[in-house]
Amino acid sequence: MTLNELLTRAAELDAADPLASFASEFVPAPDGLTYLDGNSLGRPLRASREAVLEVLDDQWARGLIGSWDQWIELSRAIGDRLAAACLGASEGTTVISDSTSVNIYKLASAALDARPGRADIVADANEFPTDLYVLDGLARSRGGRLRLVDSDPVRGFDPGDVSSLLDDEVALVSLSHVNYRSGALADMAAVTAAAHEAGALALWDLCHSVGVVPTALEDCGVDLAVGCTYKYLNGGPGSPAFLHVAPRHLGTLLQPIHGWFGQSRQFDMDPTYDPVPTIERFLVGTPPILSITPIGPAVDQVGRAGIEAIGAKSRSLTELLIAAHDLLLAPLGFTLGTPRDPDRRGGHVTVRHPEAQAISAAIRSEVSVVGDFRRPDGIRLSPAPLYVSHVEVVEALSRMAEVVSAGAHARYREQVGRVT
Ligand SMILES: Cc1ncc(COP(=O)(O)O)c(C=O)c1O
């Protein structure tokens, strides 16, 4: 296939794209910019901007303390909408709360308590670091240890890789649905079943799948889940995370941070902790209303677009991206760092090159293509289906190939920022 044929194919796919109109709901990005970093920080919706202004100007400035009547249920209300739109989970199982790191701590600790006599946790050696730090600290504090799945850095792990580490000392299996670096997609149903067979609970980190990969937590029998809202859910920088607890565990699991937002009759100010039996027992303190607010319109947009349609467009975009990689980047020394099988990959594609860090900086400055560098040699490219078109993907990779073949990245070897 030639570049022209690839562009023609991309234009045909865009012309038939049922989600094309959703891009106009976003606050416009700077002219000429191709933003392929929505798996790190999504773009703002116009409706989210308006919702924040309304909270500021009306609810806060005019309603003042009286507005807490409408704010107090917000974590739960948006959690319910998120569960329905993205998670395949029922009402009353999901809340917006804290960061993903803190939620992993809360849910993993509750899981360890629920499995007395077991203190080990199984996780992926290629997991996002914060998960490993939190899980390792927790396992050690209970006299246990972290057992790491020796997964393939590109292909990820199979259910068999996980089950070979399981025995009656493992309390919890905690894994990412989509790997943050490679984009490898795990077999959630099979791994969860393996954990249960060994008497362990399963906690899934959905940071890189929520809002882009159709997910059926309840059909898969998942016990616990957490995830970010600032990636494909477009909640904004540092928007709080969500946590999910399966209905069967709601009244029994107890999280370790006994805060007043989990307390029965909260405003009785009783000095003794008596948690509600509902999902709110996993809340801790006062919710950050300004930061939660943009998540509402963004989750509702996913609901209107339909997660199945978003997942289908994501496959189509990533498939085209891989075809463009093969045509334009592979001859320049790139290799693919993501599974080719669409059933094994999530919403982003990683391309690998020994000079990935310099190239990532160069394409941002020279041709306004934004992806991100991940050690040791990957550039993650994430075509978020609600605002990226097929033509943009092919054009971005073509511009990237021009930068590398001209050697323009050489000037960027020394330019390393703290955030990549
Ligand atoms: C897979 C994964 N887990 C956890 C986190 C950390 O989330 P937070 O900073 O909200 O704790 C991230 C952040 O990018 C992530 O990608």
Tab-separated table of C-alpha atoms and ligand atoms in Angstrom:
chain	number	residue	atom	x	y	z
A	1	MET	CA	0.000	0.000	0.000
A	2	THR	CA	1.234	3.533	-0.772
A	3	LEU	CA	0.761	6.644	1.354
A	4	ASN	CA	-1.878	7.922	-1.076
A	5	GLU	CA	-3.807	4.663	-0.853
A	6	LEU	CA	-3.611	4.815	2.941
A	7	LEU	CA	-4.925	8.396	2.924
A	8	THR	CA	-7.780	7.424	0.584
A	9	ARG	CA	-8.694	4.538	2.871
A	10	ALA	CA	-8.581	6.892	5.894
A	11	ALA	CA	-10.862	9.421	4.159
A	12	GLU	CA	-13.365	6.650	3.340
A	13	LEU	CA	-13.371	5.493	6.965
A	14	ASP	CA	-13.919	9.082	8.156
A	15	ALA	CA	-16.793	9.599	5.701
A	16	ALA	CA	-18.542	6.531	7.163
A	17	ASP	CA	-17.672	7.323	10.794
A	18	PRO	CA	-20.831	7.446	12.961
A	19	LEU	CA	-18.910	9.275	15.714
A	20	ALA	CA	-17.442	12.050	13.526
A	21	SER	CA	-19.716	14.777	14.917
A	22	PHE	CA	-18.542	14.305	18.522
A	23	ALA	CA	-15.227	16.084	17.839
A	24	SER	CA	-17.050	19.425	17.593
A	25	GLU	CA	-18.156	19.055	21.237
A	26	PHE	CA	-14.572	19.637	22.416
A	27	VAL	CA	-12.920	22.987	23.120
A	28	PRO	CA	-10.840	23.467	19.938
A	29	ALA	CA	-7.174	22.484	20.119
A	30	PRO	CA	-4.580	24.871	18.618
A	31	ASP	CA	-4.669	24.930	14.799
A	32	GLY	CA	-2.532	22.294	13.148
A	33	LEU	CA	-2.011	20.238	16.303
A	34	THR	CA	-2.583	16.481	16.180
A	35	TYR	CA	-3.205	15.349	19.724
A	36	LEU	CA	-2.433	11.653	20.165
A	37	ASP	CA	-1.953	11.787	23.934
A	38	GLY	CA	-5.522	11.343	25.122
A	39	ASN	CA	-4.451	8.257	27.089
A	40	SER	CA	-2.394	10.577	29.276
A	41	LEU	CA	-4.603	13.676	29.472
A	42	GLY	CA	-7.846	13.908	27.493
A	43	ARG	CA	-9.171	17.118	25.930
A	44	PRO	CA	-11.823	19.343	27.550
A	45	LEU	CA	-15.434	19.319	26.433
A	46	ARG	CA	-17.222	22.643	25.940
A	47	ALA	CA	-19.990	21.292	28.203
A	48	SER	CA	-17.470	20.546	30.960
A	49	ARG	CA	-16.138	24.093	30.760
A	50	GLU	CA	-19.673	25.458	31.063
A	51	ALA	CA	-20.439	23.093	33.955
A	52	VAL	CA	-17.369	24.298	35.881
A	53	LEU	CA	-18.313	27.940	35.267
A	54	GLU	CA	-21.814	27.230	36.526
A	55	VAL	CA	-20.437	25.647	39.706
A	56	LEU	CA	-18.181	28.673	40.215
A	57	ASP	CA	-20.537	31.510	39.318
A	58	ASP	CA	-23.915	30.153	40.384
A	59	GLN	CA	-23.619	27.258	42.776
A	60	TRP	CA	-20.578	28.471	44.711
A	61	ALA	CA	-20.668	32.280	44.377
A	62	ARG	CA	-24.429	32.643	44.820
A	63	GLY	CA	-25.583	29.392	46.444
A	64	LEU	CA	-22.618	29.215	48.825
A	65	ILE	CA	-22.988	26.582	51.553
A	66	GLY	CA	-26.566	25.852	50.454
A	67	SER	CA	-25.201	24.235	47.301
A	68	TRP	CA	-23.877	21.302	49.290
A	69	ASP	CA	-27.385	19.859	48.984
A	70	GLN	CA	-26.676	19.252	45.288
A	71	TRP	CA	-22.969	18.477	45.713
A	72	ILE	CA	-23.118	15.891	48.468
A	73	GLU	CA	-24.370	13.088	46.189
A	74	LEU	CA	-22.191	14.008	43.182
A	75	SER	CA	-19.527	11.279	43.664
A	76	ARG	CA	-22.204	8.617	43.663
A	77	ALA	CA	-24.347	10.178	40.909
A	78	ILE	CA	-21.467	10.427	38.420
A	79	GLY	CA	-20.242	6.988	39.539
A	80	ASP	CA	-23.615	5.512	38.564
A	81	ARG	CA	-23.505	7.190	35.143
A	82	LEU	CA	-19.922	5.977	34.610
A	83	ALA	CA	-20.828	2.402	35.618
A	84	ALA	CA	-23.683	2.345	33.102
A	85	ALA	CA	-21.834	4.075	30.244
A	86	CYS	CA	-18.443	2.368	30.511
A	87	LEU	CA	-18.184	-0.501	32.984
A	88	GLY	CA	-21.051	-2.911	32.487
A	89	ALA	CA	-21.833	-2.476	36.174
A	90	SER	CA	-25.030	-1.708	38.053
A	91	GLU	CA	-26.103	1.332	40.026
A	92	GLY	CA	-24.650	1.705	43.474
A	93	THR	CA	-21.359	-0.064	42.709
A	94	THR	CA	-19.158	2.845	41.636
A	95	VAL	CA	-18.105	6.192	43.111
A	96	ILE	CA	-15.746	9.001	42.147
A	97	SER	CA	-13.132	9.339	44.878
A	98	ASP	CA	-9.477	10.187	45.555
A	99	SER	CA	-6.712	9.197	43.113
A	100	THR	CA	-6.230	5.795	41.501
A	101	SER	CA	-3.201	5.171	43.748
A	102	VAL	CA	-5.233	5.818	46.906
A	103	ASN	CA	-8.141	3.723	45.647
A	104	ILE	CA	-5.805	0.796	44.948
A	105	TYR	CA	-4.636	1.073	48.551
A	106	LYS	CA	-8.203	1.199	49.883
A	107	LEU	CA	-9.513	-1.735	47.837
A	108	ALA	CA	-6.419	-3.941	48.070
A	109	SER	CA	-6.334	-3.478	51.822
A	110	ALA	CA	-10.037	-4.405	52.050
A	111	ALA	CA	-9.335	-7.506	49.922
A	112	LEU	CA	-6.446	-8.617	52.170
A	113	ASP	CA	-8.698	-8.259	55.215
A	114	ALA	CA	-11.306	-10.396	53.481
A	115	ARG	CA	-8.834	-13.258	53.008
A	116	PRO	CA	-7.443	-13.971	56.495
A	117	GLY	CA	-4.393	-16.239	56.533
A	118	ARG	CA	-3.316	-15.023	53.061
A	119	ALA	CA	-1.026	-12.024	52.575
A	120	ASP	CA	0.513	-12.346	49.096
A	121	ILE	CA	-0.539	-10.323	46.067
A	122	VAL	CA	-0.006	-11.215	42.405
A	123	ALA	CA	0.765	-8.314	40.048
A	124	ASP	CA	2.397	-7.769	36.645
A	125	ALA	CA	6.136	-7.070	36.467
A	126	ASN	CA	5.332	-4.575	33.681
A	127	GLU	CA	2.593	-2.837	35.686
A	128	PHE	CA	2.395	0.951	36.090
A	129	PRO	CA	4.785	1.743	38.980
A	130	THR	CA	2.306	3.279	41.423
A	131	ASP	CA	0.306	0.027	41.508
A	132	LEU	CA	3.455	-1.930	42.338
A	133	TYR	CA	4.559	0.504	45.047
A	134	VAL	CA	1.167	0.456	46.771
A	135	LEU	CA	0.685	-3.312	46.477
A	136	ASP	CA	4.235	-4.142	47.596
A	137	GLY	CA	3.922	-1.884	50.644
A	138	LEU	CA	0.597	-3.435	51.591
A	139	ALA	CA	1.717	-7.048	51.158
A	140	ARG	CA	4.837	-6.397	53.251
A	141	SER	CA	2.832	-4.694	55.987
A	142	ARG	CA	0.848	-7.937	56.337
A	143	GLY	CA	3.936	-10.183	56.332
A	144	GLY	CA	3.352	-11.205	52.712
A	145	ARG	CA	5.035	-10.406	49.415
A	146	LEU	CA	4.331	-9.322	45.877
A	147	ARG	CA	4.563	-12.134	43.307
A	148	LEU	CA	5.288	-10.727	39.867
A	149	VAL	CA	4.043	-12.196	36.604
A	150	ASP	CA	6.994	-12.320	34.206
A	151	SER	CA	4.941	-10.896	31.349
A	152	ASP	CA	6.099	-10.150	27.833
A	153	PRO	CA	6.711	-6.369	27.500
A	154	VAL	CA	4.733	-6.234	24.237
A	155	ARG	CA	2.266	-9.145	24.350
A	156	GLY	CA	1.409	-8.838	28.055
A	157	PHE	CA	0.283	-11.871	30.065
A	158	ASP	CA	-1.969	-14.883	29.455
A	159	PRO	CA	-4.318	-16.338	32.080
A	160	GLY	CA	-1.878	-19.256	32.423
A	161	ASP	CA	0.988	-16.894	33.350
A	162	VAL	CA	-1.144	-15.643	36.243
A	163	SER	CA	-2.547	-18.986	37.421
A	164	SER	CA	0.929	-20.514	37.629
A	165	LEU	CA	1.639	-18.053	40.490
A	166	LEU	CA	-1.520	-18.767	42.472
A	167	ASP	CA	-1.844	-20.836	45.633
A	168	ASP	CA	-3.550	-20.605	49.020
A	169	GLU	CA	-1.280	-17.805	50.246
A	170	VAL	CA	-2.453	-15.366	47.570
A	171	ALA	CA	-5.223	-13.045	48.733
A	172	LEU	CA	-5.426	-10.786	45.687
A	173	VAL	CA	-4.629	-10.622	41.979
A	174	SER	CA	-4.240	-6.993	40.889
A	175	LEU	CA	-3.637	-6.241	37.209
A	176	SER	CA	-4.212	-3.636	34.512
A	177	HIS	CA	-6.863	-4.277	31.895
A	178	VAL	CA	-4.730	-2.427	29.301
A	179	ASN	CA	-0.993	-2.058	29.893
A	180	TYR	CA	0.080	1.581	30.139
A	181	ARG	CA	3.192	1.074	28.016
A	182	SER	CA	2.372	-1.549	25.371
A	183	GLY	CA	-1.407	-1.187	25.179
A	184	ALA	CA	-1.758	-4.997	25.599
A	185	LEU	CA	-5.317	-5.942	26.577
A	186	ALA	CA	-5.781	-8.640	29.220
A	187	ASP	CA	-8.361	-11.439	29.204
A	188	MET	CA	-10.317	-10.091	32.162
A	189	ALA	CA	-12.861	-12.917	32.384
A	190	ALA	CA	-10.313	-15.769	32.286
A	191	VAL	CA	-7.849	-14.143	34.709
A	192	THR	CA	-10.641	-13.276	37.164
A	193	ALA	CA	-11.904	-16.875	37.009
A	194	ALA	CA	-8.374	-18.169	37.682
A	195	ALA	CA	-8.043	-15.882	40.714
A	196	HIS	CA	-11.379	-17.082	42.089
A	197	GLU	CA	-10.482	-20.728	41.551
A	198	ALA	CA	-7.459	-20.182	43.786
A	199	GLY	CA	-9.581	-18.444	46.433
A	200	ALA	CA	-8.209	-14.945	45.678
A	201	LEU	CA	-10.044	-11.738	44.789
A	202	ALA	CA	-9.434	-9.814	41.542
A	203	LEU	CA	-8.771	-6.067	41.379
A	204	TRP	CA	-8.494	-4.464	37.930
A	205	ASP	CA	-6.844	-1.146	37.101
A	206	LEU	CA	-8.902	0.303	34.229
A	207	CYS	CA	-6.925	3.543	33.753
A	208	HIS	CA	-6.076	2.781	30.125
A	209	SER	CA	-9.304	1.041	29.150
A	210	VAL	CA	-12.132	3.041	30.683
A	211	GLY	CA	-13.964	5.043	28.046
A	212	VAL	CA	-12.262	3.342	25.092
A	213	VAL	CA	-12.519	-0.452	25.553
A	214	PRO	CA	-15.999	-1.919	26.155
A	215	THR	CA	-15.844	-3.552	29.573
A	216	ALA	CA	-18.269	-5.909	31.324
A	217	LEU	CA	-17.145	-6.001	34.954
A	218	GLU	CA	-20.192	-7.854	36.245
A	219	ASP	CA	-20.258	-10.426	33.421
A	220	CYS	CA	-16.555	-11.079	34.046
A	221	GLY	CA	-17.183	-11.617	37.773
A	222	VAL	CA	-14.733	-8.856	38.740
A	223	ASP	CA	-14.560	-8.128	42.476
A	224	LEU	CA	-12.933	-4.692	42.501
A	225	ALA	CA	-11.840	-2.053	40.001
A	226	VAL	CA	-10.261	1.393	39.922
A	227	GLY	CA	-9.414	3.848	37.157
A	228	CYS	CA	-8.463	7.380	36.151
A	229	THR	CA	-10.943	9.875	34.749
A	230	TYR	CA	-8.448	12.254	33.146
A	231	LYS	CA	-7.511	10.026	30.187
A	232	TYR	CA	-10.275	8.804	27.834
A	233	LEU	CA	-12.902	10.219	30.225
A	234	ASN	CA	-11.614	13.757	29.656
A	235	GLY	CA	-12.148	14.839	33.286
A	236	GLY	CA	-9.185	17.264	33.327
A	237	PRO	CA	-5.766	17.341	34.994
A	238	GLY	CA	-5.905	15.534	38.335
A	239	SER	CA	-9.634	14.857	38.166
A	240	PRO	CA	-10.439	12.281	40.842
A	241	ALA	CA	-10.504	8.578	40.050
A	242	PHE	CA	-13.339	6.062	40.381
A	243	LEU	CA	-13.588	2.848	42.308
A	244	HIS	CA	-15.962	-0.071	41.819
A	245	VAL	CA	-16.979	-2.834	44.217
A	246	ALA	CA	-19.090	-5.799	43.057
A	247	PRO	CA	-22.576	-5.847	44.609
A	248	ARG	CA	-21.815	-9.109	46.481
A	249	HIS	CA	-18.985	-7.440	48.445
A	250	LEU	CA	-20.685	-4.155	49.253
A	251	GLY	CA	-21.843	-4.678	52.806
A	252	THR	CA	-18.872	-6.795	53.874
A	253	LEU	CA	-15.595	-5.343	52.586
A	254	LEU	CA	-14.220	-2.589	54.782
A	255	GLN	CA	-11.654	-0.092	53.572
A	256	PRO	CA	-8.874	1.105	55.874
A	257	ILE	CA	-9.432	4.878	55.799
A	258	HIS	CA	-12.427	5.397	58.030
A	259	GLY	CA	-13.591	8.835	56.919
A	260	TRP	CA	-16.766	10.716	57.680
A	261	PHE	CA	-18.103	10.463	54.098
A	262	GLY	CA	-18.479	6.707	54.680
A	263	GLN	CA	-20.244	7.140	58.006
A	264	SER	CA	-23.909	6.331	58.670
A	265	ARG	CA	-25.886	9.480	59.549
A	266	GLN	CA	-22.799	11.555	58.737
A	267	PHE	CA	-24.058	14.774	60.306
A	268	ASP	CA	-24.893	13.143	63.662
A	269	MET	CA	-21.137	13.568	64.249
A	270	ASP	CA	-21.022	10.329	66.218
A	271	PRO	CA	-17.455	9.726	67.496
A	272	THR	CA	-17.608	6.002	66.625
A	273	TYR	CA	-17.193	4.830	63.020
A	274	ASP	CA	-20.227	2.954	61.742
A	275	PRO	CA	-19.933	2.743	57.939
A	276	VAL	CA	-22.929	2.716	55.626
A	277	PRO	CA	-23.523	-0.677	53.947
A	278	THR	CA	-23.524	0.950	50.478
A	279	ILE	CA	-20.737	1.965	48.047
A	280	GLU	CA	-20.343	5.275	49.937
A	281	ARG	CA	-18.412	3.405	52.657
A	282	PHE	CA	-15.474	3.562	50.235
A	283	LEU	CA	-15.519	7.368	50.308
A	284	VAL	CA	-13.268	9.178	52.755
A	285	GLY	CA	-13.445	12.996	52.939
A	286	THR	CA	-15.025	16.028	51.294
A	287	PRO	CA	-15.204	15.517	47.508
A	288	PRO	CA	-13.369	18.060	45.266
A	289	ILE	CA	-16.475	19.413	43.551
A	290	LEU	CA	-14.681	21.646	41.032
A	291	SER	CA	-12.551	18.712	39.887
A	292	ILE	CA	-15.384	16.197	39.777
A	293	THR	CA	-17.704	18.464	37.779
A	294	PRO	CA	-16.106	18.067	34.293
A	295	ILE	CA	-16.352	14.267	34.569
A	296	GLY	CA	-20.178	14.421	34.398
A	297	PRO	CA	-20.596	15.806	30.847
A	298	ALA	CA	-17.677	13.669	29.624
A	299	VAL	CA	-19.190	10.434	30.951
A	300	ASP	CA	-22.541	11.426	29.472
A	301	GLN	CA	-20.874	11.977	26.092
A	302	VAL	CA	-19.506	8.406	26.217
A	303	GLY	CA	-23.041	7.245	27.050
A	304	ARG	CA	-24.484	9.103	24.040
A	305	ALA	CA	-21.781	7.879	21.659
A	306	GLY	CA	-22.020	4.317	23.003
A	307	ILE	CA	-19.004	2.448	24.317
A	308	GLU	CA	-19.389	-0.305	21.686
A	309	ALA	CA	-19.202	2.290	18.876
A	310	ILE	CA	-16.216	3.953	20.577
A	311	GLY	CA	-14.473	0.574	20.887
A	312	ALA	CA	-15.140	-0.207	17.207
A	313	LYS	CA	-13.698	3.149	16.091
A	314	SER	CA	-10.702	2.667	18.365
A	315	ARG	CA	-9.921	-0.655	16.670
A	316	SER	CA	-10.262	0.935	13.269
A	317	LEU	CA	-7.968	3.857	14.224
A	318	THR	CA	-5.307	1.658	15.823
A	319	GLU	CA	-5.386	-0.750	12.881
A	320	LEU	CA	-4.766	2.132	10.484
A	321	LEU	CA	-2.052	3.485	12.766
A	322	ILE	CA	-0.308	0.100	12.658
A	323	ALA	CA	-0.617	0.014	8.846
A	324	ALA	CA	0.911	3.521	8.705
A	325	HIS	CA	3.698	2.393	11.040
A	326	ASP	CA	4.477	-0.566	8.776
A	327	LEU	CA	4.544	1.605	5.666
A	328	LEU	CA	6.231	4.778	6.929
A	329	LEU	CA	8.071	4.128	10.196
A	330	ALA	CA	9.321	0.530	9.983
A	331	PRO	CA	11.746	1.430	7.125
A	332	LEU	CA	13.230	4.087	9.473
A	333	GLY	CA	14.135	1.574	12.205
A	334	PHE	CA	10.897	1.551	14.199
A	335	THR	CA	9.294	-1.624	15.541
A	336	LEU	CA	5.811	-2.146	16.931
A	337	GLY	CA	5.523	-2.265	20.724
A	338	THR	CA	1.829	-3.251	20.764
A	339	PRO	CA	0.051	-6.521	19.887
A	340	ARG	CA	-1.158	-6.662	16.275
A	341	ASP	CA	-4.155	-8.789	17.220
A	342	PRO	CA	-7.061	-6.329	17.746
A	343	ASP	CA	-8.463	-8.625	20.459
A	344	ARG	CA	-5.244	-8.150	22.429
A	345	ARG	CA	-4.816	-4.386	22.275
A	346	GLY	CA	-6.489	-1.360	23.855
A	347	GLY	CA	-6.771	2.225	22.636
A	348	HIS	CA	-3.140	3.178	22.089
A	349	VAL	CA	-0.249	1.956	19.973
A	350	THR	CA	3.394	2.152	20.994
A	351	VAL	CA	6.085	2.476	18.371
A	352	ARG	CA	9.649	1.704	19.424
A	353	HIS	CA	12.910	3.269	18.289
A	354	PRO	CA	16.339	3.588	19.965
A	355	GLU	CA	15.963	7.403	19.721
A	356	ALA	CA	12.349	7.466	20.881
A	357	GLN	CA	12.877	10.197	23.488
A	358	ALA	CA	14.423	12.661	21.031
A	359	ILE	CA	11.878	11.787	18.339
A	360	SER	CA	8.957	12.302	20.718
A	361	ALA	CA	10.266	15.798	21.570
A	362	ALA	CA	11.031	16.583	17.919
A	363	ILE	CA	7.612	15.684	16.514
A	364	ARG	CA	5.952	17.860	19.164
A	365	SER	CA	8.066	20.923	18.333
A	366	GLU	CA	8.658	20.478	14.606
A	367	VAL	CA	5.324	19.177	13.317
A	368	SER	CA	2.838	19.558	16.232
A	369	VAL	CA	2.222	15.841	16.717
A	370	VAL	CA	1.765	15.071	20.399
A	371	GLY	CA	2.343	11.552	21.705
A	372	ASP	CA	4.491	10.661	24.699
A	373	PHE	CA	7.759	8.909	25.449
A	374	ARG	CA	7.857	5.926	27.766
A	375	ARG	CA	11.118	4.289	28.801
A	376	PRO	CA	13.063	2.584	27.465
A	377	ASP	CA	12.279	3.166	23.789
A	378	GLY	CA	8.551	3.704	23.241
A	379	ILE	CA	6.421	6.521	21.853
A	380	ARG	CA	2.782	6.022	22.784
A	381	LEU	CA	0.274	7.233	20.214
A	382	SER	CA	-3.337	7.317	21.291
A	383	PRO	CA	-6.021	8.199	18.729
A	384	ALA	CA	-8.936	8.953	21.087
A	385	PRO	CA	-12.036	7.947	19.072
A	386	LEU	CA	-14.197	10.899	20.124
A	387	TYR	CA	-11.902	13.562	18.682
A	388	VAL	CA	-9.302	11.984	16.370
A	389	SER	CA	-9.990	11.107	12.725
A	390	HIS	CA	-8.426	8.423	10.533
A	391	VAL	CA	-6.921	11.030	8.190
A	392	GLU	CA	-5.275	12.808	11.141
A	393	VAL	CA	-3.619	9.528	12.162
A	394	VAL	CA	-2.102	8.873	8.741
A	395	GLU	CA	-1.013	12.494	8.299
A	396	ALA	CA	0.571	12.519	11.760
A	397	LEU	CA	2.621	9.417	11.032
A	398	SER	CA	3.637	10.822	7.682
A	399	ARG	CA	4.873	14.032	9.380
A	400	MET	CA	6.664	11.936	11.971
A	401	ALA	CA	8.429	9.947	9.226
A	402	GLU	CA	9.544	13.192	7.558
A	403	VAL	CA	11.094	14.458	10.816
A	404	VAL	CA	13.008	11.220	11.368
A	405	SER	CA	14.165	10.781	7.788
A	406	ALA	CA	15.461	14.374	7.796
A	407	GLY	CA	17.342	13.624	11.036
A	408	ALA	CA	15.642	16.626	12.703
A	409	HIS	CA	15.359	14.737	16.014
A	410	ALA	CA	19.150	14.947	16.498
A	411	ARG	CA	18.730	18.479	17.884
A	412	TYR	CA	16.403	17.189	20.611
A	413	ARG	CA	18.733	14.624	22.180
A	414	GLU	CA	19.579	16.886	25.088
A	415	GLN	CA	16.091	18.289	25.673
A	416	VAL	CA	14.638	16.130	28.380
A	417	GLY	CA	11.832	17.594	30.481
A	418	ARG	CA	10.577	16.210	33.779
A	419	VAL	CA	7.301	15.147	32.193
A	420	THR	CA	7.561	13.305	28.903
B	1	LIG	C1	-2.288	2.235	34.845
B	1	LIG	C2	-2.218	3.383	35.785
B	1	LIG	N1	-2.434	3.170	37.091
B	1	LIG	C3	-2.365	4.192	37.980
B	1	LIG	C4	-2.071	5.474	37.583
B	1	LIG	C5	-1.925	6.567	38.610
B	1	LIG	O1	-3.062	7.275	38.814
B	1	LIG	P1	-3.122	8.438	39.925
B	1	LIG	O2	-2.021	9.377	39.621
B	1	LIG	O3	-4.488	9.019	39.720
B	1	LIG	O4	-2.975	7.806	41.262
B	1	LIG	C6	-1.860	5.742	36.231
B	1	LIG	C7	-1.567	7.122	35.775
B	1	LIG	O5	-1.324	7.407	34.652
B	1	LIG	C8	-1.920	4.663	35.311
B	1	LIG	O6	-1.697	4.867	34.009
